[in-house]
Tab-separated table of C-alpha atoms in Angstrom:
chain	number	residue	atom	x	y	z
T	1	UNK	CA	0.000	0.000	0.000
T	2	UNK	CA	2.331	2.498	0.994
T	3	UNK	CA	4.728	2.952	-2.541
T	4	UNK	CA	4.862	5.100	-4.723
T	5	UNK	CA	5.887	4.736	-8.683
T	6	UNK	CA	8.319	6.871	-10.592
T	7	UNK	CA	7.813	7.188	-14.070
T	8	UNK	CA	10.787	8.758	-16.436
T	9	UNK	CA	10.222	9.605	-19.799
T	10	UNK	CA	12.922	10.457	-22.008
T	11	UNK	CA	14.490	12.609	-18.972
T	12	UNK	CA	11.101	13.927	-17.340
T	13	UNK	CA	9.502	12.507	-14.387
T	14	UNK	CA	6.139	11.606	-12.832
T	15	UNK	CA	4.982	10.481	-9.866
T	16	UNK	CA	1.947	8.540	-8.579
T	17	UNK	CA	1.103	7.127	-5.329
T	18	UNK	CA	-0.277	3.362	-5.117
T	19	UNK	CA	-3.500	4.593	-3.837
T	20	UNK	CA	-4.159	6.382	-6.705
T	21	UNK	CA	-3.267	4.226	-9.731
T	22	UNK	CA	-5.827	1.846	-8.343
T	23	UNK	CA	-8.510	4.196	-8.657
T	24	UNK	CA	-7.516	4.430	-12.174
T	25	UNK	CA	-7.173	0.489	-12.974
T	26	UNK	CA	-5.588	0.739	-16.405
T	27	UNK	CA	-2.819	2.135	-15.218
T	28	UNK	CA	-1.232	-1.370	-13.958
T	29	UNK	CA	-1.397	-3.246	-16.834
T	30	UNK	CA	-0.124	-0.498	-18.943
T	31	UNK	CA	3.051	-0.577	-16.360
T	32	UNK	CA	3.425	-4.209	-17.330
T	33	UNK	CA	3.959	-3.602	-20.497
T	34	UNK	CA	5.985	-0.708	-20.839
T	35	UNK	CA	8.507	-1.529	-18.120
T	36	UNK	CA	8.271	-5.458	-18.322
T	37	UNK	CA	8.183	-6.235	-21.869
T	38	UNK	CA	9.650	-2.856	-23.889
T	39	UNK	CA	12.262	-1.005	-21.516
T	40	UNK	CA	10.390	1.720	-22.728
T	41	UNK	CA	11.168	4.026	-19.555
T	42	UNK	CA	12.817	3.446	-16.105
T	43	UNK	CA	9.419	2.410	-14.007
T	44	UNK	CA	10.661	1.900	-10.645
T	45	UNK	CA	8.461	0.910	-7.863
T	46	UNK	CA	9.949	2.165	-4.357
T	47	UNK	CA	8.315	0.019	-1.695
T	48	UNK	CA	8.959	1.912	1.957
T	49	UNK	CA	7.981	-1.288	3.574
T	50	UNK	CA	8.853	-4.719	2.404
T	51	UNK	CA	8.786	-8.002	3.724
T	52	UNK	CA	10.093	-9.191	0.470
T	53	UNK	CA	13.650	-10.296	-0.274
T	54	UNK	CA	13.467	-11.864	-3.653
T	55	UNK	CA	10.583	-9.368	-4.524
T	56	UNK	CA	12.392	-6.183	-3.652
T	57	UNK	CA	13.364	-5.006	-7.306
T	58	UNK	CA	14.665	-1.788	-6.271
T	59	UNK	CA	16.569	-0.519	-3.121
T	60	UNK	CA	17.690	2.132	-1.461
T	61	UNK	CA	21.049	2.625	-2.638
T	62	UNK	CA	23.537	3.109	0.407
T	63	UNK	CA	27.701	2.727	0.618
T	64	UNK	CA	27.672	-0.503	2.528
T	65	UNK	CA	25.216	-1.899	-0.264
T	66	UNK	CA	27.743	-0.473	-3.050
T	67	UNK	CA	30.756	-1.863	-1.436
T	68	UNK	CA	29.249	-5.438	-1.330
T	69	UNK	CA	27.896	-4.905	-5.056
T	70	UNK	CA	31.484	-4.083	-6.315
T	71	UNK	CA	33.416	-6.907	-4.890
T	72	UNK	CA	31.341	-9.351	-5.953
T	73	UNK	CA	31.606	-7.071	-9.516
T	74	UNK	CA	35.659	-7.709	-8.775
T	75	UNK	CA	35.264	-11.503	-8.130
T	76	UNK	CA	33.079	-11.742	-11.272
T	77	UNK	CA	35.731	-9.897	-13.102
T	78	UNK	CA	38.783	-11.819	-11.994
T	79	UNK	CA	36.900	-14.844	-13.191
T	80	UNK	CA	35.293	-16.701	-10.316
T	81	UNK	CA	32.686	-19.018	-11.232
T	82	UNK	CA	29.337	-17.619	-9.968
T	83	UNK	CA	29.384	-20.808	-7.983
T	84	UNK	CA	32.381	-19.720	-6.231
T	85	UNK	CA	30.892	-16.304	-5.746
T	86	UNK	CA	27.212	-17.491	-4.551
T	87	UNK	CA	27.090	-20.675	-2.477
T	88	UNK	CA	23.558	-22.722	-1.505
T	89	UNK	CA	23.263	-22.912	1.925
T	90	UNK	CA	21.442	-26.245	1.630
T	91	UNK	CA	18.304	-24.876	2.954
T	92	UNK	CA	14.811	-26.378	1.126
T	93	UNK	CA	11.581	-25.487	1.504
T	94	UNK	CA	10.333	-28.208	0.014
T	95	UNK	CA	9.182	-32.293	0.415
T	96	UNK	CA	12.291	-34.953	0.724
T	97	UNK	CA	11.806	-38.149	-0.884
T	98	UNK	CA	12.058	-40.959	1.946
T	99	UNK	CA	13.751	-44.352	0.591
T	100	UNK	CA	14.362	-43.102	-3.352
T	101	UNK	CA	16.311	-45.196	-5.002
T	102	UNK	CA	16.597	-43.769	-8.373
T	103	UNK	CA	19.977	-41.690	-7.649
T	104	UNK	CA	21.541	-39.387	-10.093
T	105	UNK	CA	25.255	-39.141	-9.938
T	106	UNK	CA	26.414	-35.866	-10.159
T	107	UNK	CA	28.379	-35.734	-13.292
T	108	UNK	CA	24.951	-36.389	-15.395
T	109	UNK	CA	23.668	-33.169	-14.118
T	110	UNK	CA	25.384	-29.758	-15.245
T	111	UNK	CA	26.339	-27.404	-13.243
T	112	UNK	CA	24.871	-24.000	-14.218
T	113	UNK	CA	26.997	-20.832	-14.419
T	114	UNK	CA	25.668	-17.944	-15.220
T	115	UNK	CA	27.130	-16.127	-18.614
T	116	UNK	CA	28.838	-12.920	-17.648
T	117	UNK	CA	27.000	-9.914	-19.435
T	118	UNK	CA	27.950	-8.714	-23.016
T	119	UNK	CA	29.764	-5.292	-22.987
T	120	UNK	CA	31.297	-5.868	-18.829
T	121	UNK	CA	34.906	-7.045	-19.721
T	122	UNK	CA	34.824	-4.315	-22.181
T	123	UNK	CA	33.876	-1.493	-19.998
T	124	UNK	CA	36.705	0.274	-18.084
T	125	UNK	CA	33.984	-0.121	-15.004
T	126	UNK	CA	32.736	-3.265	-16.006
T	127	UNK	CA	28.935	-2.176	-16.411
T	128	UNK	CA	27.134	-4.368	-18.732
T	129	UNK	CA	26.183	-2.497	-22.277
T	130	UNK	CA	22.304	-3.298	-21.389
T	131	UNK	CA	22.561	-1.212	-18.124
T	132	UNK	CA	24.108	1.786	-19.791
T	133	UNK	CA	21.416	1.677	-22.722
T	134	UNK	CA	18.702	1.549	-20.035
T	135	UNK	CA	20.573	4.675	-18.203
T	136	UNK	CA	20.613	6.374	-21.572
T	137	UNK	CA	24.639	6.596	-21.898
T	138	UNK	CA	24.472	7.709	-17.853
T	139	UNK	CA	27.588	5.888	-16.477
T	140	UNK	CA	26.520	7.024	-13.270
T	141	UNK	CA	23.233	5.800	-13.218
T	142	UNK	CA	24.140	2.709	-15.235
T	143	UNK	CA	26.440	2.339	-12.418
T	144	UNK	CA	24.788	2.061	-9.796
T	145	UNK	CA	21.582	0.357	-11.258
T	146	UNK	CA	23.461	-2.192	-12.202
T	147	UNK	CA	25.588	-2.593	-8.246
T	148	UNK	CA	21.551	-3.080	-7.266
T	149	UNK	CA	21.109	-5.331	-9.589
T	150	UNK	CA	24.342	-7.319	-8.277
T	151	UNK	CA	23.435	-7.025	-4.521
T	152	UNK	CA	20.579	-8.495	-5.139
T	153	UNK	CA	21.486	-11.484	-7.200
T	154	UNK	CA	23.870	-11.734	-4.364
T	155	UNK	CA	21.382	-11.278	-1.430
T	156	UNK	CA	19.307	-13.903	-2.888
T	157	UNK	CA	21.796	-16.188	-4.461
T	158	UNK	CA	20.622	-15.484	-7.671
T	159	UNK	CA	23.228	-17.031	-9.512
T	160	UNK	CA	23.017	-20.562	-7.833
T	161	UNK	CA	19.275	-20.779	-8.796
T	162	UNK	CA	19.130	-23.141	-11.505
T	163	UNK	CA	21.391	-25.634	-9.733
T	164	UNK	CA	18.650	-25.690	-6.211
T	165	UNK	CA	15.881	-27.686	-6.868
T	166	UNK	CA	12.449	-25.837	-7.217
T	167	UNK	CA	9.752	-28.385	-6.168
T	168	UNK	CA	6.790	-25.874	-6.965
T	169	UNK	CA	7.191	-25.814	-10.517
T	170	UNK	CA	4.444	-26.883	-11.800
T	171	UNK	CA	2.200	-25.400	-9.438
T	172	UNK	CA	3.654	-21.745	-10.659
T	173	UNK	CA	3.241	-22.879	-13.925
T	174	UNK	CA	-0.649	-23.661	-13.130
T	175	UNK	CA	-0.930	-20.768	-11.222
T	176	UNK	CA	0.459	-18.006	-14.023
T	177	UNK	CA	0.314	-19.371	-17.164
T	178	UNK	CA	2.864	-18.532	-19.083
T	179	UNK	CA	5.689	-20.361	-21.687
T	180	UNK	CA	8.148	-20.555	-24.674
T	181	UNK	CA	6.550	-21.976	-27.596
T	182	UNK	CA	9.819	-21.716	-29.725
T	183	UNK	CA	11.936	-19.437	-31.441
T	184	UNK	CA	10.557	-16.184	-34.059
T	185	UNK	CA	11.179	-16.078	-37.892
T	186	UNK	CA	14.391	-13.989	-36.370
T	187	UNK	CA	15.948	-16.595	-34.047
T	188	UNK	CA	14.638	-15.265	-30.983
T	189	UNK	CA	13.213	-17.425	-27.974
T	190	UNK	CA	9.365	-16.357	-27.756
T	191	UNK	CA	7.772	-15.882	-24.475
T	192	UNK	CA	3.965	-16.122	-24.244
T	193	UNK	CA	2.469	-14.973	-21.142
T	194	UNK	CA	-1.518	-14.782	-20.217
T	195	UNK	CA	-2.344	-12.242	-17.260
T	196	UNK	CA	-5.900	-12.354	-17.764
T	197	UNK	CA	-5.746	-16.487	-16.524
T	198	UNK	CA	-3.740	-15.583	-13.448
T	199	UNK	CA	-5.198	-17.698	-10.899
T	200	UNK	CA	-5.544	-16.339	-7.650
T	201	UNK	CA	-7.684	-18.939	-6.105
T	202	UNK	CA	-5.478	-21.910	-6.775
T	203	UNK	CA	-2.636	-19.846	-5.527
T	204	UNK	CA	-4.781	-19.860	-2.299
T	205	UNK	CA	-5.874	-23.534	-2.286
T	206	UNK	CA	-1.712	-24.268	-2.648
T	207	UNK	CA	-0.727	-21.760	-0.410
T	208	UNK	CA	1.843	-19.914	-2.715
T	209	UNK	CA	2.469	-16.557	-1.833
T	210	UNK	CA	3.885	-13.537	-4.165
T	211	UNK	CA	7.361	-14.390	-3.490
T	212	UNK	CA	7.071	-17.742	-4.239
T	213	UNK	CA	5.579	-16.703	-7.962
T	214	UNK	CA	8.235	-14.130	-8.515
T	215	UNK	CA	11.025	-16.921	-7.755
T	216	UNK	CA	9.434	-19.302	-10.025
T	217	UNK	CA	9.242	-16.069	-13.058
T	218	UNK	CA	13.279	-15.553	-11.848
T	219	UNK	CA	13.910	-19.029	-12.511
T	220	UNK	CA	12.356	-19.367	-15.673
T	221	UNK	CA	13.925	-15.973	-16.925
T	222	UNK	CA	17.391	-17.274	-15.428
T	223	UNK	CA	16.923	-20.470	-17.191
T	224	UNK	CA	16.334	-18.665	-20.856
T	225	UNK	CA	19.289	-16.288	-20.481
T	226	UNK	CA	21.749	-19.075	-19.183
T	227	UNK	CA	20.111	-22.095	-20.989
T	228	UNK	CA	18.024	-20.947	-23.743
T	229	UNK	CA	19.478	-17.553	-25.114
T	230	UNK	CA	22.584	-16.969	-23.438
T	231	UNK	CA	25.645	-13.966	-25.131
T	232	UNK	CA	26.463	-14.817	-28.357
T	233	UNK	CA	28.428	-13.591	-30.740
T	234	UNK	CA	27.462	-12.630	-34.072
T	235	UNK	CA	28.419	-13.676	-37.240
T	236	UNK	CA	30.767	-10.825	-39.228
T	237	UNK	CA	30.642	-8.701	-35.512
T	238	UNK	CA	33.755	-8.491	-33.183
T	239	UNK	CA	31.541	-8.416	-29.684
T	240	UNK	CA	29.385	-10.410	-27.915
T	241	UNK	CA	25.345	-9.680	-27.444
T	242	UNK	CA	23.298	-10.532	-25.042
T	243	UNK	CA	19.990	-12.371	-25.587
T	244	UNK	CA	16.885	-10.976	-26.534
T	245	UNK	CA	13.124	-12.012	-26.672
T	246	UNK	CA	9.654	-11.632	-28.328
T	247	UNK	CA	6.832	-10.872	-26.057
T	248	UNK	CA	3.287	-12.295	-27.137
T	249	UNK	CA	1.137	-10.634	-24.405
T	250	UNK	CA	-2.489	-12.524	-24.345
T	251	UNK	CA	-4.888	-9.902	-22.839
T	252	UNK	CA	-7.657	-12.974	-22.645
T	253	UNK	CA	-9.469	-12.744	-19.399
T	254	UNK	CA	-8.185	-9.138	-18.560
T	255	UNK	CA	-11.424	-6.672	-17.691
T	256	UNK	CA	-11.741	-3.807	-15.302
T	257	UNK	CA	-13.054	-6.107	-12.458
T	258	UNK	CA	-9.603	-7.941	-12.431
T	259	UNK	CA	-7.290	-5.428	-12.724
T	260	UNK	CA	-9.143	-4.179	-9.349
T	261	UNK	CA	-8.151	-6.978	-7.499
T	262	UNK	CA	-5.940	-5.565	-4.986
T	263	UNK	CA	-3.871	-9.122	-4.882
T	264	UNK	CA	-3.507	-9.501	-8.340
T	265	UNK	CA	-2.093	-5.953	-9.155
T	266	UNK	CA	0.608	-6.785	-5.773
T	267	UNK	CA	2.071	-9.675	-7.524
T	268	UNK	CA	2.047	-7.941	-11.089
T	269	UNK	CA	3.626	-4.880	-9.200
T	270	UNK	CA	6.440	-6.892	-7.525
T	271	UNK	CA	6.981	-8.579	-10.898
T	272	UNK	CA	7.140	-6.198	-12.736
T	273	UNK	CA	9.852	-4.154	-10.045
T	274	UNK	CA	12.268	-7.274	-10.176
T	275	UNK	CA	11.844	-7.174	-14.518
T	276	UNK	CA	12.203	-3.643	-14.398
T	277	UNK	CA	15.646	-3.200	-12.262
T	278	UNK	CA	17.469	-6.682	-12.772
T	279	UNK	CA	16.560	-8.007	-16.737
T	280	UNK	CA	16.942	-4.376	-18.606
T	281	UNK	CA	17.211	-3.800	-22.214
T	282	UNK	CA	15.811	-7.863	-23.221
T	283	UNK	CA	12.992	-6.793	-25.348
T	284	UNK	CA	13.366	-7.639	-29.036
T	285	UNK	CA	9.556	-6.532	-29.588
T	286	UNK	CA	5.946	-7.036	-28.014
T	287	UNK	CA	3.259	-8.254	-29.499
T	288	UNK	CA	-0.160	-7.469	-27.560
T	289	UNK	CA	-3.302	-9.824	-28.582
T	290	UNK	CA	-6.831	-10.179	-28.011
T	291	UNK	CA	-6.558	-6.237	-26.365
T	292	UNK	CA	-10.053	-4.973	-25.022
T	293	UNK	CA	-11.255	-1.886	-26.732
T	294	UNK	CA	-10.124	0.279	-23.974
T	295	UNK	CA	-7.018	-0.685	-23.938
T	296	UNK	CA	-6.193	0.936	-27.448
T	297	UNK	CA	-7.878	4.357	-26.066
T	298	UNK	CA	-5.676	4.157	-22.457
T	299	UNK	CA	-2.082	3.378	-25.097
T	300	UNK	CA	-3.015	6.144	-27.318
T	301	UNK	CA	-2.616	8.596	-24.203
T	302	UNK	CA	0.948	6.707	-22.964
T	303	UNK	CA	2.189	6.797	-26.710
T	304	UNK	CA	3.646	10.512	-27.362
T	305	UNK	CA	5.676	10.119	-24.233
T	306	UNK	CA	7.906	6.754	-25.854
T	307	UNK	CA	10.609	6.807	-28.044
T	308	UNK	CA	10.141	6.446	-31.517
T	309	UNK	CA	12.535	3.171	-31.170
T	310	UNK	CA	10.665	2.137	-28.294
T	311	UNK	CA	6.970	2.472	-30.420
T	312	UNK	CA	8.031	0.431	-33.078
T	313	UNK	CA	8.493	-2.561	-30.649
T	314	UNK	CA	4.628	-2.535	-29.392
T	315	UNK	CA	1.971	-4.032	-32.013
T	316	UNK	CA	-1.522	-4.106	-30.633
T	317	UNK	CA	-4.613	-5.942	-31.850
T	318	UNK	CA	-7.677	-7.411	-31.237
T	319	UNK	CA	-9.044	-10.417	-32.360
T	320	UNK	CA	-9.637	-10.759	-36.137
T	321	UNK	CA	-7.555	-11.250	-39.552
T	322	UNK	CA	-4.448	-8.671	-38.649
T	323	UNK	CA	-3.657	-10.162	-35.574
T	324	UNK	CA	-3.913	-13.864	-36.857
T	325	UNK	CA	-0.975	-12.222	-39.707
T	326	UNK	CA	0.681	-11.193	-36.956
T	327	UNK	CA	0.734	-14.317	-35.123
T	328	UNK	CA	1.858	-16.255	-38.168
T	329	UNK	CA	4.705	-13.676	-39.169
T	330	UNK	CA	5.726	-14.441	-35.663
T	331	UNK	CA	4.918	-17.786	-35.387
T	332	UNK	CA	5.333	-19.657	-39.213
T	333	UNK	CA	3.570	-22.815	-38.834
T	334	UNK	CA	3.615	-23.245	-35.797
T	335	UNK	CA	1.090	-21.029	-34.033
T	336	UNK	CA	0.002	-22.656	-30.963
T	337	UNK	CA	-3.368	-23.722	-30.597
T	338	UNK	CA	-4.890	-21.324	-27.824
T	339	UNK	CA	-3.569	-18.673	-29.806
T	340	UNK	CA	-4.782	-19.403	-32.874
T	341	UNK	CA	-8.445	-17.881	-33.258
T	342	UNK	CA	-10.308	-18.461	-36.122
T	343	UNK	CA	-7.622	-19.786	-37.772
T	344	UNK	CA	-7.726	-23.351	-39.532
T	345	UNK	CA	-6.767	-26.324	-37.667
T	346	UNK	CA	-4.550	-27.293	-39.574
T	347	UNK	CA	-2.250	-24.148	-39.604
T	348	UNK	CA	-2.043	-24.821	-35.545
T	349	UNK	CA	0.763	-26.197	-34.070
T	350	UNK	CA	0.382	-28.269	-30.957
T	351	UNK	CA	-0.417	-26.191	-27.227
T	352	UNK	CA	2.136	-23.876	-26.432
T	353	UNK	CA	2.406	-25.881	-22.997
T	354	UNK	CA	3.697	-28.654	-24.844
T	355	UNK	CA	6.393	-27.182	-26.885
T	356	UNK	CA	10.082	-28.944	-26.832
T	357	UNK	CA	11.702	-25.767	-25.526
T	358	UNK	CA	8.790	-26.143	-22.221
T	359	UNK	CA	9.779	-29.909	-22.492
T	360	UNK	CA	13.061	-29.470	-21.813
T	361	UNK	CA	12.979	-26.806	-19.698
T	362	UNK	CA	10.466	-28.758	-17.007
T	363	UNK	CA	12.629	-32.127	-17.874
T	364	UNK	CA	15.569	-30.062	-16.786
T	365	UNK	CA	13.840	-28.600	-13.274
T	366	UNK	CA	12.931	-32.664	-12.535
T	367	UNK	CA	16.981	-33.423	-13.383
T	368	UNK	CA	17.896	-31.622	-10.293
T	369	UNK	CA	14.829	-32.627	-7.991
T	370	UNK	CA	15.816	-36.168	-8.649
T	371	UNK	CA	19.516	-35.191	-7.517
T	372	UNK	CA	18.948	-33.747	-4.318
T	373	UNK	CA	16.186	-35.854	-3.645
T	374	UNK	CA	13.227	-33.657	-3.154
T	375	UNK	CA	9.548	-34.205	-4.868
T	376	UNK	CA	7.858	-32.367	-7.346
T	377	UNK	CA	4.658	-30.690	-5.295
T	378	UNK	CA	1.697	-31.850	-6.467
T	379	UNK	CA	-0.746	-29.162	-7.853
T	380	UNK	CA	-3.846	-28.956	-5.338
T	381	UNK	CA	-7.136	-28.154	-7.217
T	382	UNK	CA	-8.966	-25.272	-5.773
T	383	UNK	CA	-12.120	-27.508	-5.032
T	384	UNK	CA	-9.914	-29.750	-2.435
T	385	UNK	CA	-9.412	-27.609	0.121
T	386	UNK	CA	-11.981	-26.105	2.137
């Protein structure tokens, strides 16, 4: 309740408090997509109070804080693997399986490091090229965005996260569906995600809480940057680049009687704080379908205040023949089903769900379950629990 949100565009600045923007419910889901999906602006929501570790996108920046950030920016550096750097402390919230005898030996599951960022070896200071486009060219603020960025990969062991099991998978999965369906006609991984089907009351019946969904969206973000996408290096360039992504944002489901749930708008808040701060500048474009009619009107208002660079990433539509083009540019033959309108059957692909990158990806959470012995947690329907 008691945050504010700081807008910047393009050097000027606005500022709303909390209690406002929810008497004006577009105003959320027009801050998840210009901060989570188009780095359009620096978004940054401030929360005074916070009983959130992994949640807390931005903080306070303060000289202890800095110190911490740059040494682990100097161990980094001098080549330390970020298993080295960030140790698990062995500590799981989670179910143990009693008496398993399938046993993994360790050399059939890889150890995860995390790529270090295009542009840091580079830079005299070592600041990723992604933070200093986000900071405009500001070294300063580039600098210090991106010491908060590595205090809290640090605080929260960020960079050991795809090597700790995370039992509650698929129940994040069920909760906030969301998932890569493959790769655009460009090479880049696609995300799909579907706010309007964000399921508050089996989040209840399974007792997740926000943090718990914002760990499962870091490790599925961490997985396509280390895994799926990670720096590359160009054919006929000299430099490496980091990965980027296609947004397909399915506005299904979203009214004005959900975006005035108080608990939904938290979680897409402290989402959308961690995107904002720690993943800048990953945004190849967006692509926003099935859009209710007022959310063309609200967009129209935002639109003179983006970049031109930053415009030509968003393409809105509603349901008919332009966005079912879209989809296939996008897409090619394989569209996936729940996307796919009136389209015919037969140029659908199979469920999104079911694609080999989401495959591989859930194969790859059970790999490590299996090796340190903990269960995947079953997904509790809502009509089970009382």
């Amino acid at each position: 309740d008691n945050a504010v949100i700081s807008l910047e565009f393009s050097g000027s600045t606005r500022s709303i408090e909390w209690e406002k923007m929810t008497r004006c419910p577009t105003l959320p889901i027009i801050t998840l997509l210009l901060v989570q999906l188009t780095d359009a602006s620096r978004w940054v929501l401030l929360q005074r109070e916070s009983s959130s570790v992994i949640g807390n996108g931005v903080q306070q920046h303060d000289k202890n804080r800095t110190f911490a950030a740059l040494e682990y920016m100097r161990l980094l550096r001098a080549g330390s693997s970020s298993n080295e750097v960030s140790q698990d402390d062995g500590t799981i919230a989670s179910t143990i399986v009693e008496n398993e005898e399938v046993v993994q030996n360790e050399t059939e599951v890889e150890i995860i490091n995390v790529p270090r960022p295009s542009g840091m070896d580079e830079d005299p200071d070592g600041i990723p090229t992604r933070f200093l486009k986000m900071c405009k060219g500001n070294r300063k603020a580039a600098h210090d965005a991106y010491a908060d960025t590595l205090f809290w990969r640090k605080t929260n062991d960020i960079d050991d996260v795809l090597n700790r099991p995370h039992p509650n998978f698929d129940i994040c999965k069920a909760i906030t569906p969301h998932y890569f369906p493959g790769f655009d006609e460009v090479g880049n991984i696609i995300l799909v995600q579907r706010p309007g089907m964000l399921d508050l009351s089996l989040k209840k019946s399974n007792n997740m809480t926000d943090d718990d969904l914002v760990y499962h969206m870091v490790y599925v973000l961490e997985y396509c940057w280390s895994v799926i996408s990670p720096p590359k290096l160009p054919e006929g360039e000299s430099k490496m680049k980091d990965g980027v992504m296609t947004n397909v944002l399915d506005m299904t489901g979203v009214n004005m009687r959900m975006l005035r749930k108080k608990a939904m708008m938290d979680f897409i808040m402290q989402f959308v704080s961690v995107m904002s701060a720690h993943y800048p500048q990953r945004s190849y474009k967006t692509i926003i379908i099935n859009a209710p009619g007022w959310f063309g009107t609200v967009y129209r208002v935002f639109k003179p205040l983006l970049r031109e660079s930053t415009r030509k990433k968003i393409q809105i539509y509603s349901a008919g023949m332009r966005q079912e083009k879209a989809l296939s540019d996008v897409f090619g033959g394989s569209i996936p089903q729940e996307l796919c309108g009136r389209l015919d059957s037969d140029a659908a692909g199979k469920p999104g769900p079911q694609s080999d990158v989401e495959l591989e990806l859930r194969n790859f959470c059970v790999k490590r379950l299996q090796k340190h012995g903990v269960e995947m947690k079953k997904v509790t329907p809502k009509e089970e629990r009382v």
